[in-house]
Structure formats: C-alpha cells, structure tokens
mmCIF file of C-alpha atoms in Angstrom:
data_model
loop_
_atom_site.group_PDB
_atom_site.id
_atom_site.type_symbol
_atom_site.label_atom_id
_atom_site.label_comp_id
_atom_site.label_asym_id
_atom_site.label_seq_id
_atom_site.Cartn_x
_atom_site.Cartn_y
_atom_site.Cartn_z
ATOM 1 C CA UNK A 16 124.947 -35.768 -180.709
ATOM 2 C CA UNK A 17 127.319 -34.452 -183.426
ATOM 3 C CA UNK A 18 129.443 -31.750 -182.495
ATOM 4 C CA UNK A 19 131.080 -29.357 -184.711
ATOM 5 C CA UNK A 20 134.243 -27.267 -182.652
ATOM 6 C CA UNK A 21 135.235 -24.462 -184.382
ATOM 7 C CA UNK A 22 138.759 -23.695 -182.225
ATOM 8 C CA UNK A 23 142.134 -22.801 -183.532
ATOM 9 C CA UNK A 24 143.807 -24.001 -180.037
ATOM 10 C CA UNK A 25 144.490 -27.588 -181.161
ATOM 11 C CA UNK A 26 144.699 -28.902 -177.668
ATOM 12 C CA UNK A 27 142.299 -27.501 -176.491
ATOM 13 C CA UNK A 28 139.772 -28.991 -179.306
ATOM 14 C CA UNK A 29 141.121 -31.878 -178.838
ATOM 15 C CA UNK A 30 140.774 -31.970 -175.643
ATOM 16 C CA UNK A 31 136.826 -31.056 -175.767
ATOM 17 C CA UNK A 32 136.381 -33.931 -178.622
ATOM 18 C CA UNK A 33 137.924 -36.804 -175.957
ATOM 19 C CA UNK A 34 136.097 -35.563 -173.224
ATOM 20 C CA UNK A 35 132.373 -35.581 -175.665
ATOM 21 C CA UNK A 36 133.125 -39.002 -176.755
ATOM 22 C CA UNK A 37 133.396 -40.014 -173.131
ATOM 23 C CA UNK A 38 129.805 -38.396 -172.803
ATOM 24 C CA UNK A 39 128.772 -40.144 -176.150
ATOM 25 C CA UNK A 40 128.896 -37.548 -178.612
ATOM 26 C CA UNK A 41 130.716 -37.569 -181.986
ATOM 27 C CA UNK A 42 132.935 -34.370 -182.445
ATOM 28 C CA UNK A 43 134.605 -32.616 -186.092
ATOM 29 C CA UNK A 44 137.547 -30.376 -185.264
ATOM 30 C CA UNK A 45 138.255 -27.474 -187.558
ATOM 31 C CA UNK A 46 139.921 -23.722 -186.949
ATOM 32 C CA UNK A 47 138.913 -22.549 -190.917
ATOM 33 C CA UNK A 48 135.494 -20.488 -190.189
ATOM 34 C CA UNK A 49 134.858 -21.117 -194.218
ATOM 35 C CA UNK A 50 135.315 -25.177 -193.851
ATOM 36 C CA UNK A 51 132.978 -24.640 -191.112
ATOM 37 C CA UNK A 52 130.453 -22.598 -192.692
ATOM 38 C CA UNK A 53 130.061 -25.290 -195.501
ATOM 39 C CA UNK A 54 129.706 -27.945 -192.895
ATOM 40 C CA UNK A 55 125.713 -29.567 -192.191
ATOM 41 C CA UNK A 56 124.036 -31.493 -189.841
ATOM 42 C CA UNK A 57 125.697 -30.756 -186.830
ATOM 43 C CA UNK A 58 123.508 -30.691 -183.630
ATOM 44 C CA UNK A 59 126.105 -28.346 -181.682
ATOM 45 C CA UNK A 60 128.735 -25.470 -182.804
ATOM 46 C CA UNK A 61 131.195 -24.973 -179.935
ATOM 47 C CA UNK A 62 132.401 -21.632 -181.481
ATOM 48 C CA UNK A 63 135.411 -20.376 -180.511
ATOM 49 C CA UNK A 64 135.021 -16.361 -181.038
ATOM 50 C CA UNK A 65 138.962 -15.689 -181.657
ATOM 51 C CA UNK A 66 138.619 -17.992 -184.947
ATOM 52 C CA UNK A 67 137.514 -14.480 -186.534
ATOM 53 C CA UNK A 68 134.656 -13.287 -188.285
ATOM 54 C CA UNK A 69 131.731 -15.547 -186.559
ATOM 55 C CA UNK A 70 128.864 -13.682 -187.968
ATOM 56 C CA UNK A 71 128.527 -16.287 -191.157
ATOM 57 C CA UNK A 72 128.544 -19.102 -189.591
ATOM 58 C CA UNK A 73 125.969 -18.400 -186.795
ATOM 59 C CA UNK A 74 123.518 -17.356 -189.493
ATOM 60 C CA UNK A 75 124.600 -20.817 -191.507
ATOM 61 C CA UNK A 76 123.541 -23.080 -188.496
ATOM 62 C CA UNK A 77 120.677 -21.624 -187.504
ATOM 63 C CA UNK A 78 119.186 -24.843 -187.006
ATOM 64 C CA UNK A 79 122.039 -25.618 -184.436
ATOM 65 C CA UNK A 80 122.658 -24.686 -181.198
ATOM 66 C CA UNK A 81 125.490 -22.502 -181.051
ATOM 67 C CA UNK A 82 127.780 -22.280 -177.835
ATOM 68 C CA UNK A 83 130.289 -19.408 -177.805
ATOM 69 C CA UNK A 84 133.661 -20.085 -176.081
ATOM 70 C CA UNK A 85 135.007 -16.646 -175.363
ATOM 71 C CA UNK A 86 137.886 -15.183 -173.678
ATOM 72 C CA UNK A 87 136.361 -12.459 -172.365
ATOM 73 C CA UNK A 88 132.461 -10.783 -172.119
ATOM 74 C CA UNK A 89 131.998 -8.323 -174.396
ATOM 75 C CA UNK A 90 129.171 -6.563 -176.371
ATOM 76 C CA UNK A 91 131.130 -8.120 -179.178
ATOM 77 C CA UNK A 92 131.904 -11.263 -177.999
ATOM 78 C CA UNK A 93 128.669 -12.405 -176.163
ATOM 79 C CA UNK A 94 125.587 -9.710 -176.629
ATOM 80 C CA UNK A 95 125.944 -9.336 -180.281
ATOM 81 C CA UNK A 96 125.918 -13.401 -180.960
ATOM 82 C CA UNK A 97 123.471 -14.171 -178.756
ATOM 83 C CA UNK A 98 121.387 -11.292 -180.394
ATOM 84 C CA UNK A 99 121.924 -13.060 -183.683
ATOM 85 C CA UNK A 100 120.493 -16.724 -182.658
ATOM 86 C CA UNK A 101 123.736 -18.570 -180.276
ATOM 87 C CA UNK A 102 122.434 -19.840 -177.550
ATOM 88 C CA UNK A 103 124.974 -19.484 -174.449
ATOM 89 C CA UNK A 104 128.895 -19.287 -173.825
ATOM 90 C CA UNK A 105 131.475 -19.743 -171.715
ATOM 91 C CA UNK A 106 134.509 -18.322 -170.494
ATOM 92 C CA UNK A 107 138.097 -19.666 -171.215
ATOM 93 C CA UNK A 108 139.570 -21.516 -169.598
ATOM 94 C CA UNK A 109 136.389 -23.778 -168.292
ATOM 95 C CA UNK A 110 135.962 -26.417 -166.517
ATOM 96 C CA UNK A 111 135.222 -29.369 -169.138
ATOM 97 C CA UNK A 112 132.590 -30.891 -167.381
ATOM 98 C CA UNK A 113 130.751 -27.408 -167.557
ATOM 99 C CA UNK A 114 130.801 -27.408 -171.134
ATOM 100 C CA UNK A 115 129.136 -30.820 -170.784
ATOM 101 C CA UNK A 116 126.558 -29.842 -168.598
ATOM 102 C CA UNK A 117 125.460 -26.641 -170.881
ATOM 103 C CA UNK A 118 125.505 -29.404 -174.208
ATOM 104 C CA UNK A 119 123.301 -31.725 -172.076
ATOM 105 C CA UNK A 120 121.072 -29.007 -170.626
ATOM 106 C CA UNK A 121 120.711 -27.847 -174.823
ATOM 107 C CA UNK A 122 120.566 -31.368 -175.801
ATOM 108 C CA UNK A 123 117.350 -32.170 -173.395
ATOM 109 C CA UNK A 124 116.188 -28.364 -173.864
ATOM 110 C CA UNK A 125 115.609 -29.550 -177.874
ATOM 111 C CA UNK A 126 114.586 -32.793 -177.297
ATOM 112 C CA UNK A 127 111.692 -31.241 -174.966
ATOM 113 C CA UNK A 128 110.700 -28.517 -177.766
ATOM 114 C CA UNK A 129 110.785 -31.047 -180.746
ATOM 115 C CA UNK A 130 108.563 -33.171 -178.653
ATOM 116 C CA UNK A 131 106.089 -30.559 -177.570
ATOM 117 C CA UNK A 132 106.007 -28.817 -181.478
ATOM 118 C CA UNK A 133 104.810 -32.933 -182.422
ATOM 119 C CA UNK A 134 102.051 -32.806 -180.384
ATOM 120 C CA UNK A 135 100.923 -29.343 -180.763
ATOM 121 C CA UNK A 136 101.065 -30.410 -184.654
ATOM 122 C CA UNK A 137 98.901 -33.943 -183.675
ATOM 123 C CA UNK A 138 96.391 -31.680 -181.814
ATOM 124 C CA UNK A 139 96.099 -29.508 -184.584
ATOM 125 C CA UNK A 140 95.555 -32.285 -186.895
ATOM 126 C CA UNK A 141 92.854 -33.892 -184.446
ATOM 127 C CA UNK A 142 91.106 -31.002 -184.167
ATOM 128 C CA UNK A 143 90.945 -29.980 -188.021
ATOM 129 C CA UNK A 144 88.948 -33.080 -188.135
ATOM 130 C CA UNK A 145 86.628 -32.572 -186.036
ATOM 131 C CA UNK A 146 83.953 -30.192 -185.526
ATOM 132 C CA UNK A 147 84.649 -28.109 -182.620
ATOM 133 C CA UNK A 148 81.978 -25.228 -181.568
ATOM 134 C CA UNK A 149 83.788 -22.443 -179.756
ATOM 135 C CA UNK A 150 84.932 -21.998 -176.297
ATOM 136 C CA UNK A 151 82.557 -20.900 -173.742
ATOM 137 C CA UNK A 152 83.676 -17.551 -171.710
ATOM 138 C CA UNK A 153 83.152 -18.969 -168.093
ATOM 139 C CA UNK A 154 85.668 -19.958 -166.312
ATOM 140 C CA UNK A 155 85.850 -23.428 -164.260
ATOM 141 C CA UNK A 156 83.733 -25.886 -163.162
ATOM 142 C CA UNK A 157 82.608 -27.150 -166.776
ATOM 143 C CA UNK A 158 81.025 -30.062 -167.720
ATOM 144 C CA UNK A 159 80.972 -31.018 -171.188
ATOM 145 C CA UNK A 160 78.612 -33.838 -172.436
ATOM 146 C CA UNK A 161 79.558 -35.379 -175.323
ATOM 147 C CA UNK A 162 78.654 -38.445 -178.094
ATOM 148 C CA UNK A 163 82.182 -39.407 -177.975
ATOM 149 C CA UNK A 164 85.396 -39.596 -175.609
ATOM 150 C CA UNK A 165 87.461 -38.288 -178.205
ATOM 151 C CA UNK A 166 85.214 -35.092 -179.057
ATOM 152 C CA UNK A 167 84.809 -34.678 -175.250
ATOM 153 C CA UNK A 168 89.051 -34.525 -174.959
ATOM 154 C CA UNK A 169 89.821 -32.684 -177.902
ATOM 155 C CA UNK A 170 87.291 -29.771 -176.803
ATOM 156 C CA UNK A 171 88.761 -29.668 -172.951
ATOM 157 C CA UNK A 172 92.112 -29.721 -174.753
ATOM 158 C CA UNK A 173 91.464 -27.113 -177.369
ATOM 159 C CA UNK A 174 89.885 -25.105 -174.185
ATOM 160 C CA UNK A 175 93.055 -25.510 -171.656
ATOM 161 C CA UNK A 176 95.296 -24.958 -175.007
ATOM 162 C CA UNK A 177 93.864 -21.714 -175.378
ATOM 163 C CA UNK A 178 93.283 -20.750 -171.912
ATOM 164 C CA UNK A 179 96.834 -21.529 -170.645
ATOM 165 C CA UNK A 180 95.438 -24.471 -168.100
ATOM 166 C CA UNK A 181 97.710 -27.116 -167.114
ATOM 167 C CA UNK A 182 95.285 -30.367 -166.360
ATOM 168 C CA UNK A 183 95.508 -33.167 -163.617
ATOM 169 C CA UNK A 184 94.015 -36.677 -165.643
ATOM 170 C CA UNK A 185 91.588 -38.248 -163.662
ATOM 171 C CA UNK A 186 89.091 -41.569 -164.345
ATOM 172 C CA UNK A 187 86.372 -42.349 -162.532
ATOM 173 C CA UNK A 188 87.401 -45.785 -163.234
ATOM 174 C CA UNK A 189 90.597 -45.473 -161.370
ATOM 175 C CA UNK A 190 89.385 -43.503 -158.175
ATOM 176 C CA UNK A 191 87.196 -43.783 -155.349
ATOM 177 C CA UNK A 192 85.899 -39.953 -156.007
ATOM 178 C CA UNK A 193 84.745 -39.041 -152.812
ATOM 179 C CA UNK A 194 87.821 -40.646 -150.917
ATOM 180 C CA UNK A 195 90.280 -38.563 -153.410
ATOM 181 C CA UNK A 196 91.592 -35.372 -151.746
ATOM 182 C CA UNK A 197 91.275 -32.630 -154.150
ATOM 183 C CA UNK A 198 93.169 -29.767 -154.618
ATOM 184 C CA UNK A 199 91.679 -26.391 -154.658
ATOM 185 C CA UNK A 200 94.945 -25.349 -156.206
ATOM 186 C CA UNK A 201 94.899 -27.410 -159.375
ATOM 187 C CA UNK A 202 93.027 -28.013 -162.375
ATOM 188 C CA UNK A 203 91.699 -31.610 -163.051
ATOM 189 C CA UNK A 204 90.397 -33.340 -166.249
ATOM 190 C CA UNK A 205 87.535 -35.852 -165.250
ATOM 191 C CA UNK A 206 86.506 -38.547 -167.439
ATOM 192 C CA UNK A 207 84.120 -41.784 -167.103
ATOM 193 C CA UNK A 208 81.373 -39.579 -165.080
ATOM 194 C CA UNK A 209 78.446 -41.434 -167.149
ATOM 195 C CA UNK A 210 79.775 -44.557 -165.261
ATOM 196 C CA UNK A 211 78.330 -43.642 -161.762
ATOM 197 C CA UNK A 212 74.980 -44.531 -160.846
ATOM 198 C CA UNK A 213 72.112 -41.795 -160.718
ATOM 199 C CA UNK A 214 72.742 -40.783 -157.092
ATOM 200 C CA UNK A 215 76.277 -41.282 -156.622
ATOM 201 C CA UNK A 216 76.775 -39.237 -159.883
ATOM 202 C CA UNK A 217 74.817 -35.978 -158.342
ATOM 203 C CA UNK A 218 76.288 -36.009 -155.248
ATOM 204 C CA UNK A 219 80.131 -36.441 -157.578
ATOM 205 C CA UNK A 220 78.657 -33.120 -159.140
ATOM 206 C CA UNK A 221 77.384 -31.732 -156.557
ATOM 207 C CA UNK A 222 81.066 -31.805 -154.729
ATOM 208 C CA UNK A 223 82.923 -31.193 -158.006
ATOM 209 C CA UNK A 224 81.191 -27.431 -158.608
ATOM 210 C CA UNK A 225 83.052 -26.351 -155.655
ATOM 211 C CA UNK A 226 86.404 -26.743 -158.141
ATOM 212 C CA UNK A 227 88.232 -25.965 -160.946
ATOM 213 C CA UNK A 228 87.747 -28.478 -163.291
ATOM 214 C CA UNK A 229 86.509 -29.965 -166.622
ATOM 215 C CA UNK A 230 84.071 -33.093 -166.599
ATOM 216 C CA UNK A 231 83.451 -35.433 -169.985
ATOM 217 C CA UNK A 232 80.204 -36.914 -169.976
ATOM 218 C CA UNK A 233 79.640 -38.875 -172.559
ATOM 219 C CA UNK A 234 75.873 -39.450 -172.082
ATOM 220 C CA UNK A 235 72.564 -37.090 -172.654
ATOM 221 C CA UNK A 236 71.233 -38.009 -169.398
ATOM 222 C CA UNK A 237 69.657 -34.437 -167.615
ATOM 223 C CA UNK A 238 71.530 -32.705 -165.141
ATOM 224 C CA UNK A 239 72.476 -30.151 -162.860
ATOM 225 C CA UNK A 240 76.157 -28.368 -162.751
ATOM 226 C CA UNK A 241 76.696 -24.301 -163.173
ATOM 227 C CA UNK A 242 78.277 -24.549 -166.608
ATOM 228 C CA UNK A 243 77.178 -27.582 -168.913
ATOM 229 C CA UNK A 244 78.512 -27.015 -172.631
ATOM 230 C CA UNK A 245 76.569 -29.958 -175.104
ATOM 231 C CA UNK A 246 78.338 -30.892 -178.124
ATOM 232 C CA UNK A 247 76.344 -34.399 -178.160
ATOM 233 C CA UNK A 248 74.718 -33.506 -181.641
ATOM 234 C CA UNK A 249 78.015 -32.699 -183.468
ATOM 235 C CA UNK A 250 78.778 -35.552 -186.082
ATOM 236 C CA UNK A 251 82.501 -36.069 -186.666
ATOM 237 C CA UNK A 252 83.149 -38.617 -189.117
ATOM 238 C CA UNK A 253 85.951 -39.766 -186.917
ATOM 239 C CA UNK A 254 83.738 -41.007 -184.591
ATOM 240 C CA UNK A 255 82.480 -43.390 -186.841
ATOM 241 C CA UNK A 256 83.990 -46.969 -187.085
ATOM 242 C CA UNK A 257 85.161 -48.570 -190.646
ATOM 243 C CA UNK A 258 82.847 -51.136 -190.844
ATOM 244 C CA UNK A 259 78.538 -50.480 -190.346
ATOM 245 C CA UNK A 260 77.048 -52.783 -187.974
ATOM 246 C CA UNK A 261 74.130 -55.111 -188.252
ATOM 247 C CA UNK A 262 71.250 -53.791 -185.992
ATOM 248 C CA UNK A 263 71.691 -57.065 -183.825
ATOM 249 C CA UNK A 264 75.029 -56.579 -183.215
ATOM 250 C CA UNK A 265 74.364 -52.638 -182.393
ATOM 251 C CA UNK A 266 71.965 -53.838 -179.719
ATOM 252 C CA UNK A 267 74.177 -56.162 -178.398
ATOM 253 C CA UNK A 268 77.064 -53.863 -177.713
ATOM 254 C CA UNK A 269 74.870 -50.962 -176.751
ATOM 255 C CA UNK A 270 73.243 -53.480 -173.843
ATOM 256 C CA UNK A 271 76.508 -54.668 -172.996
ATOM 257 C CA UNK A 272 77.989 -51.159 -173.002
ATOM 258 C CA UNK A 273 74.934 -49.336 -170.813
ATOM 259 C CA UNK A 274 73.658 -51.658 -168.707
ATOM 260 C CA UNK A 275 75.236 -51.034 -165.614
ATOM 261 C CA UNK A 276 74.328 -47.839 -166.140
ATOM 262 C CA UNK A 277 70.932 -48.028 -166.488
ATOM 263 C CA UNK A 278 68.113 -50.004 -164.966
ATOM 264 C CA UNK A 279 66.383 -52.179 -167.025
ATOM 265 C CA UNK A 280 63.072 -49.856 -167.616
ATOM 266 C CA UNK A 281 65.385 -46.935 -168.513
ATOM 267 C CA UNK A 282 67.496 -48.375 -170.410
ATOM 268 C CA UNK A 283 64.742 -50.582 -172.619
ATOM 269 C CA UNK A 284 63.193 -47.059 -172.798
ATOM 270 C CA UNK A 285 66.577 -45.864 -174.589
ATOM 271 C CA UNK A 286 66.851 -48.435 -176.990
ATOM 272 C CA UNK A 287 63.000 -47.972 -177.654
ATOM 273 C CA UNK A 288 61.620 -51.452 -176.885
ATOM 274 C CA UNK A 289 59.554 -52.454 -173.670
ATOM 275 C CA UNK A 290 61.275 -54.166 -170.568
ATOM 276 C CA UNK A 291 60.313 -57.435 -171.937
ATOM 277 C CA UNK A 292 61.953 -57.249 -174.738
ATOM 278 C CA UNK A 293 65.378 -56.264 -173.339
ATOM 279 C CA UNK A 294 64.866 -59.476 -171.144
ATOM 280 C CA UNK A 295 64.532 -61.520 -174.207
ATOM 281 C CA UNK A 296 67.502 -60.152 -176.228
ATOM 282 C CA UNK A 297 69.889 -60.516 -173.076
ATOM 283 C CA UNK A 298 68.842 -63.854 -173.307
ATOM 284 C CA UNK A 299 69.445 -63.960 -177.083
ATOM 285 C CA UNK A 300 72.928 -62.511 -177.033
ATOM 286 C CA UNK A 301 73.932 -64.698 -174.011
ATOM 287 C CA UNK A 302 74.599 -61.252 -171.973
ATOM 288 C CA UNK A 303 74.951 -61.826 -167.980
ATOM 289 C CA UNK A 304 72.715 -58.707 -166.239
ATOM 290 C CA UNK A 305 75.432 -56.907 -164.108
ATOM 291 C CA UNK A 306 74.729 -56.435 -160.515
#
C-alpha cells in the first residue's frame, strides 16, 4: 500500500518508512501539512497531530484512511479527528509493529468493504434485469419454484438481502439429505430439489418444514410445503440463450435433461407425445434411458 507520513520528527518517519517497506508498503515522508494536502493517491495518512493545523488535510483524503499519531488523548487530538472521518490513532512513542498491525487490520478492513460494495453493485445489476415479484411476509420454511436457477437465486438472495439472513449453500447433488445433520440454528439455501425422485422428494420436504430454510425448485411439479412462492411464469429475457433451437434439438436436451426425473409415461405426457413416441426419439437421438 502507499503510505503518506505526515511527521516533523525525522527519525522517527524514517523509522516508520523502513519498518513499512519491510511489511511491503511504499512510504512518502513529509512534515509541510500544505505539501501534504496537495498530495493524491495515497492509501494511508499516518498523521502526526503536532505537524499543526490537521483539519485540511483530513477533509483532502477522505478517500484515505487516516491514522492519527498523537502525543497525548485529547478532545482535540483524537475525538475531534475521528469525528471528522480518521479512522484510529496511536499514542507516542508506539511500538512499531503496532502501527503495523492497525495498517494491516485497515488494509484488510477496505479490501473486505470494496469487495462486498462489488457484489452488492452485481446483485443490483442482476436483479434490475430480471423480473422479481415482491417478497412474501412469512417467515422460513419457503420453497420457491422457479423456470430457472438463476431467477430461483436471485429471489432467495433479494429475500435474505432484505431480511438480514445469512445462508448455508446446499445441493442436493452434493449431499445425502437425510444423512446431513441440520442445524436448527442456521439458515440454509437448498438447490437441485427437482432432482429427487417423487417419494424421496416428499419425505426431503416433509423433514425440511421443520427448518429455517429456502428451497429452489426449478420444476412445476404439485406439491405440499407451508409456504410455496411460484415465480415459474415470469419471463426474464436473461433466461433465454443467444441462439433459438431447432425443435429436435429442444427435445433432445429436454429428454436428456428430465429423464431421470420422470418416468417414461410422465414425462412423454410433458413433452405432449405418447410413450411410444418418446421410445422412438431416444432411439433417434442415440440417448441411453437412465436407471
């Protein structure tokens, strides 16, 4: 990180700039508060607050994080800087590898907030594209059945988003569900719950309404759970691929996609063509039947 130390002790700036570029960091000395107040892009201001009048340059770096070193704690020398946007001090003299320790602790500290303001700005962005109905007013178990993964995750995100909820990721691909060990005392995300078979998926939800949780379904299939929101009929244009596929090649992925899902009559029933005929384009498309 680049440093900027404001100090008009010239060992003891010195000093601080050896031991930073030990730690990695690239430090500019100066004691003149006006050569300092026309200086940009620093990540840090080690601010020394017997350089003078330190008012100007807190409000200049605002976009910095400002570290008072002060001789003493005063209303002054501590409160009224802090007030105005620095974010910490520390007492002369200090131990160097304290100073450090509060630079790393800032460093990570903006790190973490740059990266969570990025994806707070990418949900926001998802979810402008897509049609989202609002948030139901019950509370956990939900189960929301959806056309799409993505309009299934953005919903259950927008939902713990706005709801404060902290989520546990779980697939029903990765799991054995009923040899998991659940937590009354978390939340959980479910996905991949159209993947169980008919009976193995009600008893799943007949277990899973004892919880707090969130299940994607991404099927219309009819069933049971206390609070079911359907967003199946929304269109989102993101949902739709670049290029439009032939009808053979439709069926092919759809039988490919559902058929270890569904048995044969149900799923010929789906696709609306007999049993026969499902037969016959398995054949056609050189598709294995999965056990």
């Amino acid at each position: 990180m680049n440093v900027l130390i404001i100090e008009s002790e010239t060992y003891l700036a010195q000093s601080i700039a050896n031991k930073l570029a030990d730690s990695g960091h690239t430090s500019f000395i100066t004691s003149s508060l006006e050569e300092a107040i026309n200086k940009y892009g620093y990540d840090i201001i080690l601010l020394s607050t017997g350089v003078g009048n330190y008012k100007n340059v807190i409000e200049k770096h605002k976009d910095s994080i400002v570290i008072l070193m002060v001789s003493y704690v005063s209303d002054d020398t501590v409160s009224k800087p802090l007030r105005m946007g620095a974010k910490d001090y520390i007492i002369k003299p200090f131990i160097m590898d304290e100073l450090v320790r509060k630079i790393d602790h800032y460093k990570g500290f903006k790190e973490l907030t740059e990266d969570i303001k990025f994806f707070k700005n990418y949900f926001t962005f998802i979810q402008n594209e897509l049609q989202t109905p609002t948030l139901p007013q019950y509370n956990p178990p939900i189960l929301i059945k959806a056309s799409s993964q993505r309009s299934a995750d953005i919903y259950a995100m927008k939902y713990a988003i706005e709801r404060g909820l902290r989520f546990e990721f779980l697939s029903l691909k990765n799991i054995i569900w009923n040899e998991y060990e659940f937590s009354k005392n978390k939340v959980y995300y479910i996905t991949n719950c159209e993947n169980l078979k008919k009976q193995d998926k009600k008893d799943f939800l007949d277990k899973m309404a004892n919880y707090r949780l969130i299940i994607s379904m991404i099927s219309d299939d009819s069933i049971y759970f206390p609070h079911i929101v359907d967003i199946t009929n929304m269109a989102n244009s993101l949902e739709i691929g670049s290029e439009i596929l032939s009808i053979r090649e439709y069926e092919r992925i759809v039988i490919t996609k559902f058929e270890g899902r569904y048995p044969d009559v149900e799923l010929a029933k789906k696709l609306g063509m007999s049993r026969k005929s499902l037969w016959e384009k398995r054949k056609k498309y050189g598709i294995s039947r999965k056990k």
